[in-house]
Short mmCIF file of C-alpha atoms in Angstrom, two decimals:
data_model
loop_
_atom_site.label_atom_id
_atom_site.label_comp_id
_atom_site.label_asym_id
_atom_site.label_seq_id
_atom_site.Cartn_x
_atom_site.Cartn_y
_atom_site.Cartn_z
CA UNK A 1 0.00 0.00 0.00
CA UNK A 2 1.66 3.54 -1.31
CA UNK A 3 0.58 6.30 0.95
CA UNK A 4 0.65 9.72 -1.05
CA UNK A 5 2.80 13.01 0.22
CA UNK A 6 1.22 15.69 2.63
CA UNK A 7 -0.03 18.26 0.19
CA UNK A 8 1.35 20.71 3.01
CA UNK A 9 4.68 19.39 3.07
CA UNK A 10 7.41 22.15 1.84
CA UNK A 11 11.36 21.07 2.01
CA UNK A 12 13.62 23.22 3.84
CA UNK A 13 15.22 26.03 1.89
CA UNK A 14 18.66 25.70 3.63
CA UNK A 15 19.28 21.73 3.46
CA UNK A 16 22.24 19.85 3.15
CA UNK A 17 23.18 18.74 -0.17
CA UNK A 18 23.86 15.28 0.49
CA UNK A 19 20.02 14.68 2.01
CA UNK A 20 17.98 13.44 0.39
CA UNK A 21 14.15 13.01 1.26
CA UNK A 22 12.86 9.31 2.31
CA UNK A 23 10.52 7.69 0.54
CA UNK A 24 7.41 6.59 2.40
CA UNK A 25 7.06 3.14 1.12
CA UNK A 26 6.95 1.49 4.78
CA UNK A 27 3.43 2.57 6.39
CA UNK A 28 5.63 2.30 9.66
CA UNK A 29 8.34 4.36 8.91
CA UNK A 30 9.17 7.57 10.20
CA UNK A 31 11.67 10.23 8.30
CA UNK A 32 14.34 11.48 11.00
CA UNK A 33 14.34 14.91 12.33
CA UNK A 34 17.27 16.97 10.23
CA UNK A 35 15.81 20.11 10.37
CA UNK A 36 16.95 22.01 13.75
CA UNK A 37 20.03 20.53 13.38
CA UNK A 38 20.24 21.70 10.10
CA UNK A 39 18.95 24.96 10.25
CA UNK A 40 21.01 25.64 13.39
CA UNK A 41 23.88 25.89 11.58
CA UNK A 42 22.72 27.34 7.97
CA UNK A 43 25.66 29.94 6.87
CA UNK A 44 24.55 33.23 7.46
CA UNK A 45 23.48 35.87 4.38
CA UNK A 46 25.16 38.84 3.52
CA UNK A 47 22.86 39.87 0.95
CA UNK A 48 20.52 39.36 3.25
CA UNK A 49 21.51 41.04 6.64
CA UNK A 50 22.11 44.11 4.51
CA UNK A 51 18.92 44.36 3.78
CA UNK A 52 17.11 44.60 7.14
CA UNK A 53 15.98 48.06 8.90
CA UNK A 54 19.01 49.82 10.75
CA UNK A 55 16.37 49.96 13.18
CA UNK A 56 16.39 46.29 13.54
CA UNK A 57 19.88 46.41 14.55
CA UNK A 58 20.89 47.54 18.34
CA UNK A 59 24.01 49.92 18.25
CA UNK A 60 25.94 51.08 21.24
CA UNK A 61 25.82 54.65 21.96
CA UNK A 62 28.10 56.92 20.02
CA UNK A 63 30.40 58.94 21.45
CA UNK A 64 29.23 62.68 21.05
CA UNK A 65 30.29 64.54 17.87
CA UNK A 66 32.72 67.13 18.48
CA UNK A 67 31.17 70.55 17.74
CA UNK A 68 31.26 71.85 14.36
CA UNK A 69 31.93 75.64 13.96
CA UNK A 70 28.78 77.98 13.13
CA UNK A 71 28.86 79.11 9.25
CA UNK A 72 29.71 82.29 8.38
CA UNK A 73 27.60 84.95 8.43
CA UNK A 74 27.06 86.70 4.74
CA UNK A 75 28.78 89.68 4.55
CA UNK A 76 30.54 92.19 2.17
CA UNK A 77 33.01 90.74 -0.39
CA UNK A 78 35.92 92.11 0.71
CA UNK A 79 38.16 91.31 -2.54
CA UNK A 80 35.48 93.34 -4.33
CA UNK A 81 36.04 95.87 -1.82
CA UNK A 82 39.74 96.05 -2.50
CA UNK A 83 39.03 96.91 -5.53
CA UNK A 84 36.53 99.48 -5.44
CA UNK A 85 38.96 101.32 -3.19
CA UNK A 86 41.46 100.41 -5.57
CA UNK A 87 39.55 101.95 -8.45
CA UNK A 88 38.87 105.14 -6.63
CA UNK A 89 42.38 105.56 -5.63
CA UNK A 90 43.73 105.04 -9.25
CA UNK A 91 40.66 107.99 -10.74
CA UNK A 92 42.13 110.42 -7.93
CA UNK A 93 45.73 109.75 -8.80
CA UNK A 94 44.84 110.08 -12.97
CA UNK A 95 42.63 113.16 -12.54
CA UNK A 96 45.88 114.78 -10.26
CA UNK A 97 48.54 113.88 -12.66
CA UNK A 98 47.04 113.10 -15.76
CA UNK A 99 48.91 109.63 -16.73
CA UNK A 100 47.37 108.19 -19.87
CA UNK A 101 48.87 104.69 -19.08
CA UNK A 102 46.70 104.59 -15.79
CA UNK A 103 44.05 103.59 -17.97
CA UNK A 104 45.72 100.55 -18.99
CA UNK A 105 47.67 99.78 -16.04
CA UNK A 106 43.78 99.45 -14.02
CA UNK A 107 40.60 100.88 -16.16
CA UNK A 108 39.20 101.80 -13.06
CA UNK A 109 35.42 102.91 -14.52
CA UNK A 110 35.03 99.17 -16.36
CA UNK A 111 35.95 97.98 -12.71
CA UNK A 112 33.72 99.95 -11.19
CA UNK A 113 30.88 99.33 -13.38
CA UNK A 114 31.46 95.16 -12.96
CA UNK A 115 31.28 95.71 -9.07
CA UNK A 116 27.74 97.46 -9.09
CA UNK A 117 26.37 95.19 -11.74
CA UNK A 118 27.28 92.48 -9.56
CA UNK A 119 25.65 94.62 -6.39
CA UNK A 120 22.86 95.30 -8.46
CA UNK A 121 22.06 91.79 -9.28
CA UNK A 122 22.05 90.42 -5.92
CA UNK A 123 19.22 93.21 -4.93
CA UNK A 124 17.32 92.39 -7.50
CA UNK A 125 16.39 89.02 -5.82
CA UNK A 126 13.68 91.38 -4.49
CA UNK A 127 11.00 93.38 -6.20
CA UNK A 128 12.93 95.36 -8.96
CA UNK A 129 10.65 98.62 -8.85
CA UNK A 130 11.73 99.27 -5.26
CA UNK A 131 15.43 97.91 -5.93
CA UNK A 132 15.61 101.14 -8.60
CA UNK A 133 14.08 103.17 -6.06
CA UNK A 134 16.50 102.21 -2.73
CA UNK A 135 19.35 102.75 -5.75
CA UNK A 136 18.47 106.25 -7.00
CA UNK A 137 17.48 107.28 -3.14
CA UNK A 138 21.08 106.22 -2.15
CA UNK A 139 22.92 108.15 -4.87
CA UNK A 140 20.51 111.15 -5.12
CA UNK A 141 21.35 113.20 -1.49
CA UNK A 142 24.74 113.23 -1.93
CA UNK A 143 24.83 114.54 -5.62
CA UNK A 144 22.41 117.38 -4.83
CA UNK A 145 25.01 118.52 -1.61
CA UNK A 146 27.65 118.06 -4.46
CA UNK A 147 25.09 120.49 -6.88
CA UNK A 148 24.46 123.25 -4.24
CA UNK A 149 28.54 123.66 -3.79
CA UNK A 150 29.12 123.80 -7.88
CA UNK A 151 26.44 125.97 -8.39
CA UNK A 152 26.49 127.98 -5.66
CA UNK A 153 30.45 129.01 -6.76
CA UNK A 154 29.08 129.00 -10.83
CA UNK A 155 26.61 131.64 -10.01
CA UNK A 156 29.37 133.88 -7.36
CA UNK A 157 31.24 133.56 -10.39
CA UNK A 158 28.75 135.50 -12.62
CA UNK A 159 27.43 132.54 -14.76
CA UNK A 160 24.17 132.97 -16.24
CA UNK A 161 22.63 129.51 -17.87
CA UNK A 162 20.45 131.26 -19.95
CA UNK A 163 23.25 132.94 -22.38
CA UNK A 164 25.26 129.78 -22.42
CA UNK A 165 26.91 129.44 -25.59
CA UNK A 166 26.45 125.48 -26.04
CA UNK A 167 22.78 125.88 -24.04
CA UNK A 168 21.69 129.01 -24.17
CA UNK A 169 18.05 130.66 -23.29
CA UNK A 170 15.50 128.27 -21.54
CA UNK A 171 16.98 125.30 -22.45
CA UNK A 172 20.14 126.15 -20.65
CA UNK A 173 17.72 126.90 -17.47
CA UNK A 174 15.47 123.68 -17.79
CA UNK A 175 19.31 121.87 -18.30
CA UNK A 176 19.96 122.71 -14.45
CA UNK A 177 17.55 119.55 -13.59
CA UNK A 178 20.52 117.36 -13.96
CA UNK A 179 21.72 118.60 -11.28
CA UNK A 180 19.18 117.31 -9.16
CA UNK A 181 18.59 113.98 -11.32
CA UNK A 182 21.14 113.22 -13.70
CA UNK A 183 19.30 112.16 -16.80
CA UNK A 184 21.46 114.09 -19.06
CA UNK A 185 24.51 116.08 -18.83
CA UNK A 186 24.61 119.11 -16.61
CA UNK A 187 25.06 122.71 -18.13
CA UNK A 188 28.36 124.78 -17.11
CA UNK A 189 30.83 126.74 -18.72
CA UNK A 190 33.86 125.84 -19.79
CA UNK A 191 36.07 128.67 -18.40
CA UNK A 192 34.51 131.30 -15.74
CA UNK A 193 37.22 133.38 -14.07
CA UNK A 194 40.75 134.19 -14.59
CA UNK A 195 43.55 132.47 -14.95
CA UNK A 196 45.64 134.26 -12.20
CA UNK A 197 43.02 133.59 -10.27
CA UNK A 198 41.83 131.73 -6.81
CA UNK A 199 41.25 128.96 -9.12
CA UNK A 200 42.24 127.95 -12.85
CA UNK A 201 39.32 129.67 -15.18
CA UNK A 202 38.95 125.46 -16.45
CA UNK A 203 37.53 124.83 -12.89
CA UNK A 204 34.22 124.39 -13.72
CA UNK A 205 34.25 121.55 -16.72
CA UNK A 206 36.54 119.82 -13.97
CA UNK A 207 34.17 120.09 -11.23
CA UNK A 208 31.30 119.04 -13.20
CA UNK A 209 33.55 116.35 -14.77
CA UNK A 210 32.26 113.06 -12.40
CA UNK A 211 29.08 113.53 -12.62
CA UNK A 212 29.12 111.45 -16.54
CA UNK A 213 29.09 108.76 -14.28
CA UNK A 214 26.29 109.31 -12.07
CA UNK A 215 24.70 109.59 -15.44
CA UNK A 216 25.54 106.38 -16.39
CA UNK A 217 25.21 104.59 -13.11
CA UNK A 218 21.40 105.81 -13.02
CA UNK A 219 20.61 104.70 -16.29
CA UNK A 220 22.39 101.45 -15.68
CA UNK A 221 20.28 100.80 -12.75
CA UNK A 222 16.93 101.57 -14.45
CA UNK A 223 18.16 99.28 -16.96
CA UNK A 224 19.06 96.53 -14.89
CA UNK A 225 15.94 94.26 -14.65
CA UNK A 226 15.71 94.25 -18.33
CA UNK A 227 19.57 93.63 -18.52
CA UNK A 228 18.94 90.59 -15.74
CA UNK A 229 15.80 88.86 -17.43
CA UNK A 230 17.71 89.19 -21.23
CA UNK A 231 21.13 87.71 -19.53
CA UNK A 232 19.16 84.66 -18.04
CA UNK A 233 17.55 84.09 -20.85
CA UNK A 234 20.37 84.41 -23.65
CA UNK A 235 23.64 85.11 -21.42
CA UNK A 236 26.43 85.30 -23.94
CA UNK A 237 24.75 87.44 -26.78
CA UNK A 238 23.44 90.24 -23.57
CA UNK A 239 26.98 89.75 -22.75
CA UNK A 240 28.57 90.44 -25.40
CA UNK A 241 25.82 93.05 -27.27
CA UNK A 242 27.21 95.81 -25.87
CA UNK A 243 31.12 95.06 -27.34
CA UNK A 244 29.33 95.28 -30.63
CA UNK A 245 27.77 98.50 -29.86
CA UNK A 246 30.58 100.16 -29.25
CA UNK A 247 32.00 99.07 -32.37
CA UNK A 248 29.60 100.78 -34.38
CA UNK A 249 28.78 104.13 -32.24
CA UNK A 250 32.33 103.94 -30.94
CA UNK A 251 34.39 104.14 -34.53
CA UNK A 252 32.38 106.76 -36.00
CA UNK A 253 30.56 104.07 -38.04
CA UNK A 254 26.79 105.73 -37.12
CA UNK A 255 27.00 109.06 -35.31
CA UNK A 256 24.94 110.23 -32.78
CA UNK A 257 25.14 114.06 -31.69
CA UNK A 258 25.34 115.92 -28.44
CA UNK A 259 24.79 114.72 -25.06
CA UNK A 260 22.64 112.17 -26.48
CA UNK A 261 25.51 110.39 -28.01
CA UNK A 262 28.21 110.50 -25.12
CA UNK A 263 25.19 109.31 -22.91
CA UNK A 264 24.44 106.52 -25.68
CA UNK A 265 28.28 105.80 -25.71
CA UNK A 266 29.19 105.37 -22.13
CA UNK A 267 26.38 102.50 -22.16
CA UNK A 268 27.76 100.93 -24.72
CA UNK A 269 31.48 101.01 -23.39
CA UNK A 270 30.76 99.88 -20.09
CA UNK A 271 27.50 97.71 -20.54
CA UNK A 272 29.70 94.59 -21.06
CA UNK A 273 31.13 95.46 -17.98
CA UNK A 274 27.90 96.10 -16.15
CA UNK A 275 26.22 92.95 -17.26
CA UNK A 276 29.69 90.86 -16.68
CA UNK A 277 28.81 91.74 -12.90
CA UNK A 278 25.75 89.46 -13.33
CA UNK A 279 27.88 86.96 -14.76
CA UNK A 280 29.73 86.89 -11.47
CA UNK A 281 26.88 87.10 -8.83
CA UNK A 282 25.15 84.30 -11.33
CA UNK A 283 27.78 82.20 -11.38
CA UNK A 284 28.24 82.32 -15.14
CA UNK A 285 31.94 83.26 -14.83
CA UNK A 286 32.64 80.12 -12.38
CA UNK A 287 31.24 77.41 -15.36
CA UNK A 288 34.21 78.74 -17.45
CA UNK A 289 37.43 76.82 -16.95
CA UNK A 290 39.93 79.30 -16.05
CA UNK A 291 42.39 78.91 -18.88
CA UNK A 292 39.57 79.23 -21.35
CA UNK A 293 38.61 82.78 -20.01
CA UNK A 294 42.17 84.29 -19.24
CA UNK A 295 43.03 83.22 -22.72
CA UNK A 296 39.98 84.66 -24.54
CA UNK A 297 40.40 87.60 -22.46
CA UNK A 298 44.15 87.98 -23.15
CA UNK A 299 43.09 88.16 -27.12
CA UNK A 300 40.29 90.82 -26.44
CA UNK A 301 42.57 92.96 -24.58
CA UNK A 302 45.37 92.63 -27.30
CA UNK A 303 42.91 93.56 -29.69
CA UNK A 304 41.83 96.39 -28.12
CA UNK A 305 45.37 97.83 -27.44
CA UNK A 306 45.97 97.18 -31.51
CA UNK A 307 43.05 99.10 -32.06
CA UNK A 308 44.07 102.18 -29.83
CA UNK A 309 47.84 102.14 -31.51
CA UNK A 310 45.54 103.41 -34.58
CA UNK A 311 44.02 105.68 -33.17
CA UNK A 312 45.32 107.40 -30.40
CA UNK A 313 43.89 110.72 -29.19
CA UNK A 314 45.02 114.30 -28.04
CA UNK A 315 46.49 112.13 -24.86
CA UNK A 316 48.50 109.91 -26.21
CA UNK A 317 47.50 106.12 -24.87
CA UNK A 318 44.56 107.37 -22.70
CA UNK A 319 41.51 104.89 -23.07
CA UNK A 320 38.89 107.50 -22.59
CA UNK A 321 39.51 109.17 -26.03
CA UNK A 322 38.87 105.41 -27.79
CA UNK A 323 35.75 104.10 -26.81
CA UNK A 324 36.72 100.79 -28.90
CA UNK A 325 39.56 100.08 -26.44
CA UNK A 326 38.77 101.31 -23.72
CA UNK A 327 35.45 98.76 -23.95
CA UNK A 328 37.65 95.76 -24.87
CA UNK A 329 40.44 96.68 -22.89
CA UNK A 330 38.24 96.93 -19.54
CA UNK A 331 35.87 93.87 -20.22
CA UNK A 332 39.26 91.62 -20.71
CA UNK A 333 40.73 93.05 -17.29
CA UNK A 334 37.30 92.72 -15.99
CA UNK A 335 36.70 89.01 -16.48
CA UNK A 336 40.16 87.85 -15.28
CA UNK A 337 39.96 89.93 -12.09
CA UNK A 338 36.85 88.15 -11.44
CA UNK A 339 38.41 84.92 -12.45
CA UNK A 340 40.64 84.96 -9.77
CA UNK A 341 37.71 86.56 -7.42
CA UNK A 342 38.69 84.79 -4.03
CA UNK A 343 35.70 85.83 -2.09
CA UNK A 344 37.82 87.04 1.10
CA UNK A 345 35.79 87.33 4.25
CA UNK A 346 38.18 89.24 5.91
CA UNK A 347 41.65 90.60 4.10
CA UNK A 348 44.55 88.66 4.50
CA UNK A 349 48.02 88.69 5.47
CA UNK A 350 49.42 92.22 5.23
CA UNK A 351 46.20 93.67 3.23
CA UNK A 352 44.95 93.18 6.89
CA UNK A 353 46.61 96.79 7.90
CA UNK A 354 44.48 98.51 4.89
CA UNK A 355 41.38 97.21 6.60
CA UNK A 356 40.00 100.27 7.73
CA UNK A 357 41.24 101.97 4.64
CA UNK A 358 39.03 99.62 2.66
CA UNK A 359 35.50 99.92 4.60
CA UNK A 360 36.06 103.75 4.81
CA UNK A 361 36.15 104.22 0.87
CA UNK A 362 33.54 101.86 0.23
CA UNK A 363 31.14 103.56 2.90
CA UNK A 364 32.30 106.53 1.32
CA UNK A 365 32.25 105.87 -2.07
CA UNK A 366 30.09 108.75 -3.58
CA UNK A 367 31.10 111.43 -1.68
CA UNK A 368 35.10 110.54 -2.68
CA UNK A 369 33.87 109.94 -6.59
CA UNK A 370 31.81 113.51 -6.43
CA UNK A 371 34.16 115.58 -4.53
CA UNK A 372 37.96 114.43 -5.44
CA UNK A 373 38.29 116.70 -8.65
CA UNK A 374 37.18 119.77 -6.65
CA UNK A 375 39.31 119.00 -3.67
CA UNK A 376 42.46 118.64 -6.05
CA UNK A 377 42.09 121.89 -7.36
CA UNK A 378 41.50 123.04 -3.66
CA UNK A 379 45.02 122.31 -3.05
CA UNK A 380 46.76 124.94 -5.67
CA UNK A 381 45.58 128.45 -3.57
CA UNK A 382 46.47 126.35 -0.54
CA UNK A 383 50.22 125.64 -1.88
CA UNK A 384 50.61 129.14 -3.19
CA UNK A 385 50.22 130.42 0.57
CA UNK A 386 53.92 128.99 0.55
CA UNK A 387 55.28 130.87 -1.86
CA UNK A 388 54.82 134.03 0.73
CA UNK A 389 56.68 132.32 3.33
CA UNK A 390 60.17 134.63 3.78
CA UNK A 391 62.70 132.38 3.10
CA UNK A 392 60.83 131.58 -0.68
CA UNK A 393 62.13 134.66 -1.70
CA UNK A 394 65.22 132.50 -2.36
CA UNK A 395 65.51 130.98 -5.79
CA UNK A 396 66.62 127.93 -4.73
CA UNK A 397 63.33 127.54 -2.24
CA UNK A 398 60.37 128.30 -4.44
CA UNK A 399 62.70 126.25 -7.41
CA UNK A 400 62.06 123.23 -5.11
CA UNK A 401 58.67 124.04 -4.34
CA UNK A 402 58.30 124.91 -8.65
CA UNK A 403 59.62 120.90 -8.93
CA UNK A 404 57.98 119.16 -6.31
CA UNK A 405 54.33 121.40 -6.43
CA UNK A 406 52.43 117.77 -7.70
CA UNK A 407 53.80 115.70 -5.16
CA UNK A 408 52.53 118.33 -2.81
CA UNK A 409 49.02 118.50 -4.18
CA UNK A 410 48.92 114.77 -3.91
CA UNK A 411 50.48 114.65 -0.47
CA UNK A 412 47.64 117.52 0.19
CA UNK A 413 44.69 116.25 -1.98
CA UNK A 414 44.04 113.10 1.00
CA UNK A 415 43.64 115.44 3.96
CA UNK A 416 40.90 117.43 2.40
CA UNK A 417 38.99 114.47 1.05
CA UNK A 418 39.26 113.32 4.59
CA UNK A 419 37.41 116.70 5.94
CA UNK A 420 34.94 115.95 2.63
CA UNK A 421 34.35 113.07 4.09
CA UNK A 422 33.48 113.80 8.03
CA UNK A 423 31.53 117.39 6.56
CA UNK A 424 29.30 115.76 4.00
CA UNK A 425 29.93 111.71 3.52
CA UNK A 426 27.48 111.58 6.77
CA UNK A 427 24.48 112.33 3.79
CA UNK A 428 25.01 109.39 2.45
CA UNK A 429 24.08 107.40 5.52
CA UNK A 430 20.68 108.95 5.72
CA UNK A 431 20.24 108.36 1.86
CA UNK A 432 20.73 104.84 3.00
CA UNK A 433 18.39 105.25 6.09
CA UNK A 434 21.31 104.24 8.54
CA UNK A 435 22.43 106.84 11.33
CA UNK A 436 24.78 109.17 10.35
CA UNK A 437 28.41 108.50 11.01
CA UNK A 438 31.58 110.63 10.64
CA UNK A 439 33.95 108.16 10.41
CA UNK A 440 32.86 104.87 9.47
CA UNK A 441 36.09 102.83 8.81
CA UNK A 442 34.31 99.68 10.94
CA UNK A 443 36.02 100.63 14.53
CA UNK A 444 32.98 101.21 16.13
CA UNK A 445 31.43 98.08 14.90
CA UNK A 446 34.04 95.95 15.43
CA UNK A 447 34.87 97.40 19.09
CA UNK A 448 31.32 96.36 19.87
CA UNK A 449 31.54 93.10 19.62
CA UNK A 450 34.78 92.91 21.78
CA UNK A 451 32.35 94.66 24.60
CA UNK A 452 29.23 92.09 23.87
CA UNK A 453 31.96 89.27 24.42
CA UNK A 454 33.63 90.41 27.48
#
């Protein structure tokens, strides 16, 4: 009699290889009991053991983690700082002695430009129509202090805008607006006084000089969400747009007149610039490998200093006079100093010592730009004083002060934008809405925290 299997029955999955299941043949037989024995000592899984919950599997306690240092707290850019201070340093020095290679050795207004693009675009993470508005408030209170000096000394001087030869009758009235908001260029003459007098009868294009730039700056801004959306959608062409530009309003290839066209050229010369500061805060600049952009930059700049050995102005090398070069010059020195941007928290090593140097010129930034050209000029009836010292009436004494007289202005030039700076750079705090300070090189804020730690 054959007695059929359990239809329950299921064979171990872990048995030994050399068992082999009985056959029931003998009603009376019994099949041994292998499987504890066997399963007892069943290999155990890898595959398996990996697989289960961590939670399944008790851990002893870990030791505790050894503290990890607080980030950072955002703050200013101090590399970019550097060289805004940089850049203001290098316009006083050209406007004092007039070198035309300054503009080669650091094109100060391209650098400029990059490092308030770059501003700009980090703002404009918030709603752009107050962004322009914070901008313009910031810049506005310190040009109109600027305005009420120049004009104030134009009119003493016996100017009348109204029978200005270049703007003449109510035109040259309605032209005193950019003084206040500096849509166009502002109206002055270009000699008022004498030339044996208090002050050189050119003082008045001079004075008036910077503010091309405020010009420039405000239209830049107003600009700049347009300028943002175009460069995220098509980066390289807004880019690079402005290069081309220049090439054709630049070289004389289309013309545009007046005020309209110097306006219409320094947005074309410094627009690569401007926009290249998105490129930085966007991180555009970073995707490029290093050698790639120092070497297309190195060819840009070449070309650009080819193109000004053709066509070199009333000063020689100076940039300013070719719009071409001075455009392809900057945007080359531009990208490589941005390159090499090291995004300094704090300066190092011996730039340490200029630290206070540094946050003073950038919270000062305006009134320095604004007021430098007038404060150089300042410094020639100061000198002359010497010359009625008693002991000048020797040859040899005013001959040295005749051959040193620009070193002096220089030496001289630093303490008056210092008293420019405690008598009017305080407007620019309450342009900002901060309290006004007289100082602010970052000693009070730093001695601060020393208290709040002790």
């Amino acid at each position: 009699m054959t007695y059929p299997q359990e239809p329950q029955y299921r064979e171990p999955q872990y048995r030994d290889p050399q068992y082999r299941t009985p056959q029931y043949q003998d009603p009376q037989y019994r099949a041994p009991q292998y499987a504890e024995p066997q399963y007892a000592h069943v290999p155990e899984q890898p595959a398996q053991t990996a697989a289960l919950p961590v939670t399944d599997v008790p851990e002893a306690p870990e030791a505790p983690e050894a503290k990890k240092p607080a980030p950072k707290k955002p703050g200013r850019d101090r590399y970019l700082d550097l060289l805004r201070t940089t850049a203001l340093v290098r316009v006083v020095v050209y406007h004092l002695f007039g070198w035309a290679w300054l503009t080669v050795l650091f094109p100060s207004m391209g650098v400029m430009f990059a490092l308030a693009g770059s501003l700009m675009a980090r703002s404009l993470s918030r709603p752009a129509l107050g962004v322009i508005r914070g901008r313009i408030r910031r810049l506005l209170p310190p040009m109109w202090a600027f305005s009420v000096a120049v004009l104030t000394l134009l009119f003493a001087g016996g100017w009348n805008p109204g029978k200005d030869p270049d703007n003449g009758g109510t035109w040259g009235w309605i032209s005193l607006f950019n003084y206040l908001v500096p849509i166009g260029a502002p109206s002055f003459p270009w000699h008022l006084g004498d030339k044996a007098g208090l002050l050189e009868d050119t003082w008045p294009a001079q004075a008036a000089g910077p503010l091309w730039y405020l010009r420039a700056y405000m239209w830049f801004v107003i600009a700049s969400p347009l300028l943002l959306w175009a460069f995220r959608k098509v980066p390289w062409a807004t880019l690079l747009a402005p290069l081309g530009l220049t090439a054709i309003v630049g070289t004389g290839i289309v013309t545009i007149p007046g005020e309209t066209g110097n306006a219409v050229t320094d947005f074309a010369v410094y627009g690569s610039c401007w926009v290249l500061g998105f490129a930085h805060h966007e991180g555009l600049l970073a995707k490029v490998p290093r050698y790639l952009a120092v070497s297309c930059s190195a060819l840009v700049m070449a070309f650009g200093l080819w193109w000004a050995s053709g066509h070199l102005g009333p000063d020689g090398w100076d940039l300013n006079d070719i719009p071409l070069a001075q455009a392809t010059w900057s945007f080359g020195f531009v990208v490589i100093l941005l390159q090499y941007s090291p995004s300094w928290q704090e300066l190092p090593g011996r730039l340490a010592k200029w630290d206070k140097v540094v946050t003073l010129s950038n919270n000062r930034a305006v009134t320095i730009y604004l007021w430098h050209n007038m404060l150089i000029m300042a410094t020639v009836p100061i000198i002359d004083l010497a010359y009625d010292l008693p002991f000048m009436e020797n040859e040899r004494w005013s001959g040295a002060l005749d051959t040193t007289y620009m070193i002096w202005m220089f030496v001289l030039v630093w303490p008056l934008i210092a008293l420019a700076v405690v008598g009017v750079g305080w407007i620019e705090d309450l342009a900002a809405k901060r309290s006004p300070r007289l100082w602010p090189d970052g000693s009070k804020r730093k001695g601060a925290r020393g208290a709040r730690r002790g």
